[in-house]
């Protein structure tokens, strides 16, 4: 079963001025991405030794450090020096259906204690309890939804935003500096960077199937796909942790730095 393509539906693309026909990456603009956000994202995806200049391919209008919505279309990145695409390793996370393991501890740190629903501000009467508890979990694990702690804890959806999460803000109750169980900005910042690398760089990283039909040889399907060896090891490790029933804890520095 082929993994899903993150580049489908992109309405923002960017390329190097030296080779404007070669797309370096892109994203889906659901409305919350500002010009300032876009420049910050390019700062993660691209590596240069001098400042970049970004402008709309069609009109030449510059992209500024402004809190105005980024217009749809193609953009050109100019620089006096060579532009490189960041090859920083991207960490695939196991899609979990039960609460266990360090990957789940990471998520639970984000959604800790009594903040489970309030911190995501999903009290939308149009959404069922199942959607709040399940869909946002899957989107978070697949890096399709993330929170930017450096932009007022704004939620960014990197897929087509059919549930209306994009642009919402993490509830202040979850980031109270006086609360020892507050959401860690360091963890959010790490997850947001991973989300940018997964969704914006090149054609994007694969979105792996996690809801296999009954009777499917899941391990066989994993071994046929991309990142087969790493994914196979992570799936096995996750299942060992589930059977061990270890108590949850905070993610370690080694986990955060893993590739």
Tab-separated table of C-alpha atoms in Angstrom, residues 6-179:
chain	number	residue	atom	x	y	z
A	6	UNK	CA	2.018	15.364	1.406
A	7	UNK	CA	2.525	17.544	-1.677
A	8	UNK	CA	-1.028	16.977	-2.924
A	9	UNK	CA	-3.147	20.095	-2.530
A	10	UNK	CA	-0.247	22.513	-2.136
A	11	UNK	CA	-1.186	26.050	-3.063
A	12	UNK	CA	2.169	27.589	-2.086
A	13	UNK	CA	5.402	26.591	-3.832
A	14	UNK	CA	8.900	28.062	-3.826
A	15	UNK	CA	12.017	27.755	-5.944
A	16	UNK	CA	15.539	29.125	-6.280
A	17	UNK	CA	15.926	32.241	-8.420
A	18	UNK	CA	18.819	30.532	-10.212
A	19	UNK	CA	16.522	27.687	-11.284
A	20	UNK	CA	12.922	28.893	-10.990
A	21	UNK	CA	11.425	25.840	-12.670
A	22	UNK	CA	12.733	23.438	-10.013
A	23	UNK	CA	10.380	23.405	-7.036
A	24	UNK	CA	12.243	23.219	-3.727
A	25	UNK	CA	9.127	22.691	-1.642
A	26	UNK	CA	5.738	24.071	-0.708
A	27	UNK	CA	2.840	23.969	1.686
A	28	UNK	CA	-0.920	24.147	2.004
A	29	UNK	CA	-2.137	27.591	3.025
A	30	UNK	CA	-5.346	27.219	5.025
A	31	UNK	CA	-5.342	30.882	5.997
A	32	UNK	CA	-3.200	31.089	9.131
A	33	UNK	CA	0.249	31.263	7.484
A	34	UNK	CA	1.484	34.853	7.412
A	35	UNK	CA	4.354	36.302	5.418
A	36	UNK	CA	6.401	36.279	8.615
A	37	UNK	CA	5.527	32.612	9.202
A	38	UNK	CA	6.562	31.758	5.649
A	39	UNK	CA	9.960	33.396	6.050
A	40	UNK	CA	10.448	31.525	9.322
A	41	UNK	CA	9.542	28.229	7.648
A	42	UNK	CA	12.007	28.912	4.830
A	43	UNK	CA	14.622	29.506	7.509
A	44	UNK	CA	14.123	25.893	8.605
A	45	UNK	CA	13.974	24.314	5.158
A	46	UNK	CA	16.709	26.266	3.395
A	47	UNK	CA	20.356	26.780	4.329
A	48	UNK	CA	22.271	29.837	3.150
A	49	UNK	CA	25.273	31.856	4.284
A	50	UNK	CA	23.649	35.216	3.567
A	51	UNK	CA	20.139	36.652	3.887
A	52	UNK	CA	17.442	35.605	1.435
A	53	UNK	CA	14.944	37.744	-0.466
A	54	UNK	CA	11.564	36.249	-1.301
A	55	UNK	CA	9.077	37.557	-3.817
A	56	UNK	CA	5.967	36.403	-5.668
A	57	UNK	CA	6.851	34.812	-8.988
A	58	UNK	CA	3.865	36.310	-10.811
A	59	UNK	CA	4.016	39.895	-9.543
A	60	UNK	CA	7.434	40.406	-8.009
A	61	UNK	CA	5.826	41.598	-4.765
A	62	UNK	CA	8.255	41.031	-1.864
A	63	UNK	CA	7.452	38.862	1.127
A	64	UNK	CA	8.015	40.933	4.261
A	65	UNK	CA	8.331	40.327	7.974
A	66	UNK	CA	4.655	41.200	8.283
A	67	UNK	CA	1.705	39.637	10.074
A	68	UNK	CA	-0.405	39.572	6.909
A	69	UNK	CA	-1.747	36.392	5.278
A	70	UNK	CA	0.539	34.867	2.673
A	71	UNK	CA	-1.086	35.022	-0.758
A	72	UNK	CA	-1.486	31.812	-2.746
A	73	UNK	CA	0.924	31.120	-5.564
A	74	UNK	CA	4.554	30.473	-6.442
A	75	UNK	CA	7.469	32.281	-4.802
A	76	UNK	CA	11.071	32.892	-5.764
A	77	UNK	CA	13.893	32.760	-3.220
A	78	UNK	CA	16.897	34.910	-4.085
A	79	UNK	CA	20.262	34.937	-2.349
A	80	UNK	CA	23.746	36.234	-3.123
A	81	UNK	CA	25.148	32.818	-2.218
A	82	UNK	CA	24.174	29.231	-2.930
A	83	UNK	CA	20.849	27.958	-1.558
A	84	UNK	CA	20.793	24.457	-0.106
A	85	UNK	CA	17.837	22.379	1.025
A	86	UNK	CA	18.275	21.316	4.641
A	87	UNK	CA	18.991	17.590	4.824
A	88	UNK	CA	18.348	17.384	8.565
A	89	UNK	CA	17.019	13.972	9.496
A	90	UNK	CA	13.262	13.703	9.943
A	91	UNK	CA	11.968	11.499	12.753
A	92	UNK	CA	9.077	9.269	11.811
A	93	UNK	CA	6.785	8.643	14.778
A	94	UNK	CA	4.846	5.443	15.367
A	95	UNK	CA	1.066	5.730	15.089
A	96	UNK	CA	-0.174	4.358	18.390
A	97	UNK	CA	-3.612	3.101	19.340
A	98	UNK	CA	-2.840	2.643	23.027
A	99	UNK	CA	-1.038	4.841	25.524
A	100	UNK	CA	2.515	3.581	25.948
A	101	UNK	CA	6.114	4.260	25.012
A	102	UNK	CA	8.215	7.365	24.701
A	103	UNK	CA	6.441	8.576	21.543
A	104	UNK	CA	3.140	8.502	23.421
A	105	UNK	CA	4.784	10.144	26.430
A	106	UNK	CA	5.781	12.978	24.153
A	107	UNK	CA	2.194	13.417	23.020
A	108	UNK	CA	0.884	13.112	26.551
A	109	UNK	CA	3.328	15.774	27.693
A	110	UNK	CA	1.770	18.041	25.099
A	111	UNK	CA	-1.776	17.171	26.133
A	112	UNK	CA	-1.065	16.657	29.820
A	113	UNK	CA	-3.297	16.399	32.855
A	114	UNK	CA	-6.627	18.217	32.774
A	115	UNK	CA	-5.756	20.144	29.594
A	116	UNK	CA	-6.636	17.278	27.267
A	117	UNK	CA	-9.459	19.029	25.466
A	118	UNK	CA	-9.112	22.618	26.629
A	119	UNK	CA	-5.499	22.971	25.508
A	120	UNK	CA	-6.475	22.173	21.935
A	121	UNK	CA	-9.605	24.348	22.170
A	122	UNK	CA	-11.697	21.857	20.236
A	123	UNK	CA	-14.949	22.744	22.008
A	124	UNK	CA	-16.688	23.057	18.679
A	125	UNK	CA	-20.230	21.760	18.794
A	126	UNK	CA	-19.899	20.605	15.187
A	127	UNK	CA	-17.154	18.150	16.185
A	128	UNK	CA	-17.982	14.970	18.004
A	129	UNK	CA	-16.100	13.743	21.038
A	130	UNK	CA	-14.615	11.017	18.868
A	131	UNK	CA	-13.115	13.536	16.454
A	132	UNK	CA	-11.595	15.568	19.291
A	133	UNK	CA	-10.061	12.492	20.872
A	134	UNK	CA	-8.951	10.636	17.737
A	135	UNK	CA	-8.529	12.763	14.631
A	136	UNK	CA	-6.352	15.437	16.249
A	137	UNK	CA	-4.254	12.652	17.809
A	138	UNK	CA	-3.610	11.085	14.407
A	139	UNK	CA	-2.882	14.434	12.773
A	140	UNK	CA	-0.423	15.303	15.525
A	141	UNK	CA	1.362	11.954	15.241
A	142	UNK	CA	1.605	12.335	11.453
A	143	UNK	CA	2.946	15.922	11.765
A	144	UNK	CA	-0.117	17.234	9.917
A	145	UNK	CA	-1.047	19.507	12.813
A	146	UNK	CA	1.354	21.385	15.062
A	147	UNK	CA	1.581	24.298	17.504
A	148	UNK	CA	4.093	27.106	17.025
A	149	UNK	CA	5.171	28.355	20.479
A	150	UNK	CA	6.962	31.290	18.836
A	151	UNK	CA	3.775	32.609	17.245
A	152	UNK	CA	1.409	32.938	20.201
A	153	UNK	CA	0.992	29.125	20.286
A	154	UNK	CA	-0.950	29.174	17.044
A	155	UNK	CA	-2.105	25.877	15.558
A	156	UNK	CA	-1.007	25.235	11.992
A	157	UNK	CA	-2.583	22.518	9.869
A	158	UNK	CA	-0.260	21.293	7.122
A	159	UNK	CA	-2.998	19.321	5.356
A	160	UNK	CA	-6.328	20.476	3.946
A	161	UNK	CA	-8.086	21.770	7.068
A	162	UNK	CA	-11.426	19.999	6.888
A	163	UNK	CA	-12.013	20.262	10.671
A	164	UNK	CA	-11.278	23.955	11.085
A	165	UNK	CA	-8.325	23.631	13.465
A	166	UNK	CA	-5.970	25.929	11.540
A	167	UNK	CA	-5.327	29.308	13.138
A	168	UNK	CA	-6.701	28.438	16.573
A	169	UNK	CA	-4.581	29.161	19.632
A	170	UNK	CA	-3.524	26.837	22.411
A	171	UNK	CA	-5.615	27.582	25.494
A	172	UNK	CA	-3.695	29.731	28.057
A	173	UNK	CA	-4.558	27.230	30.810
A	174	UNK	CA	-2.077	24.822	29.226
A	175	UNK	CA	0.836	27.244	29.114
A	176	UNK	CA	0.546	28.904	32.520
A	177	UNK	CA	4.168	29.493	33.646
A	178	UNK	CA	3.111	28.862	37.259
A	179	UNK	CA	1.816	25.376	36.417
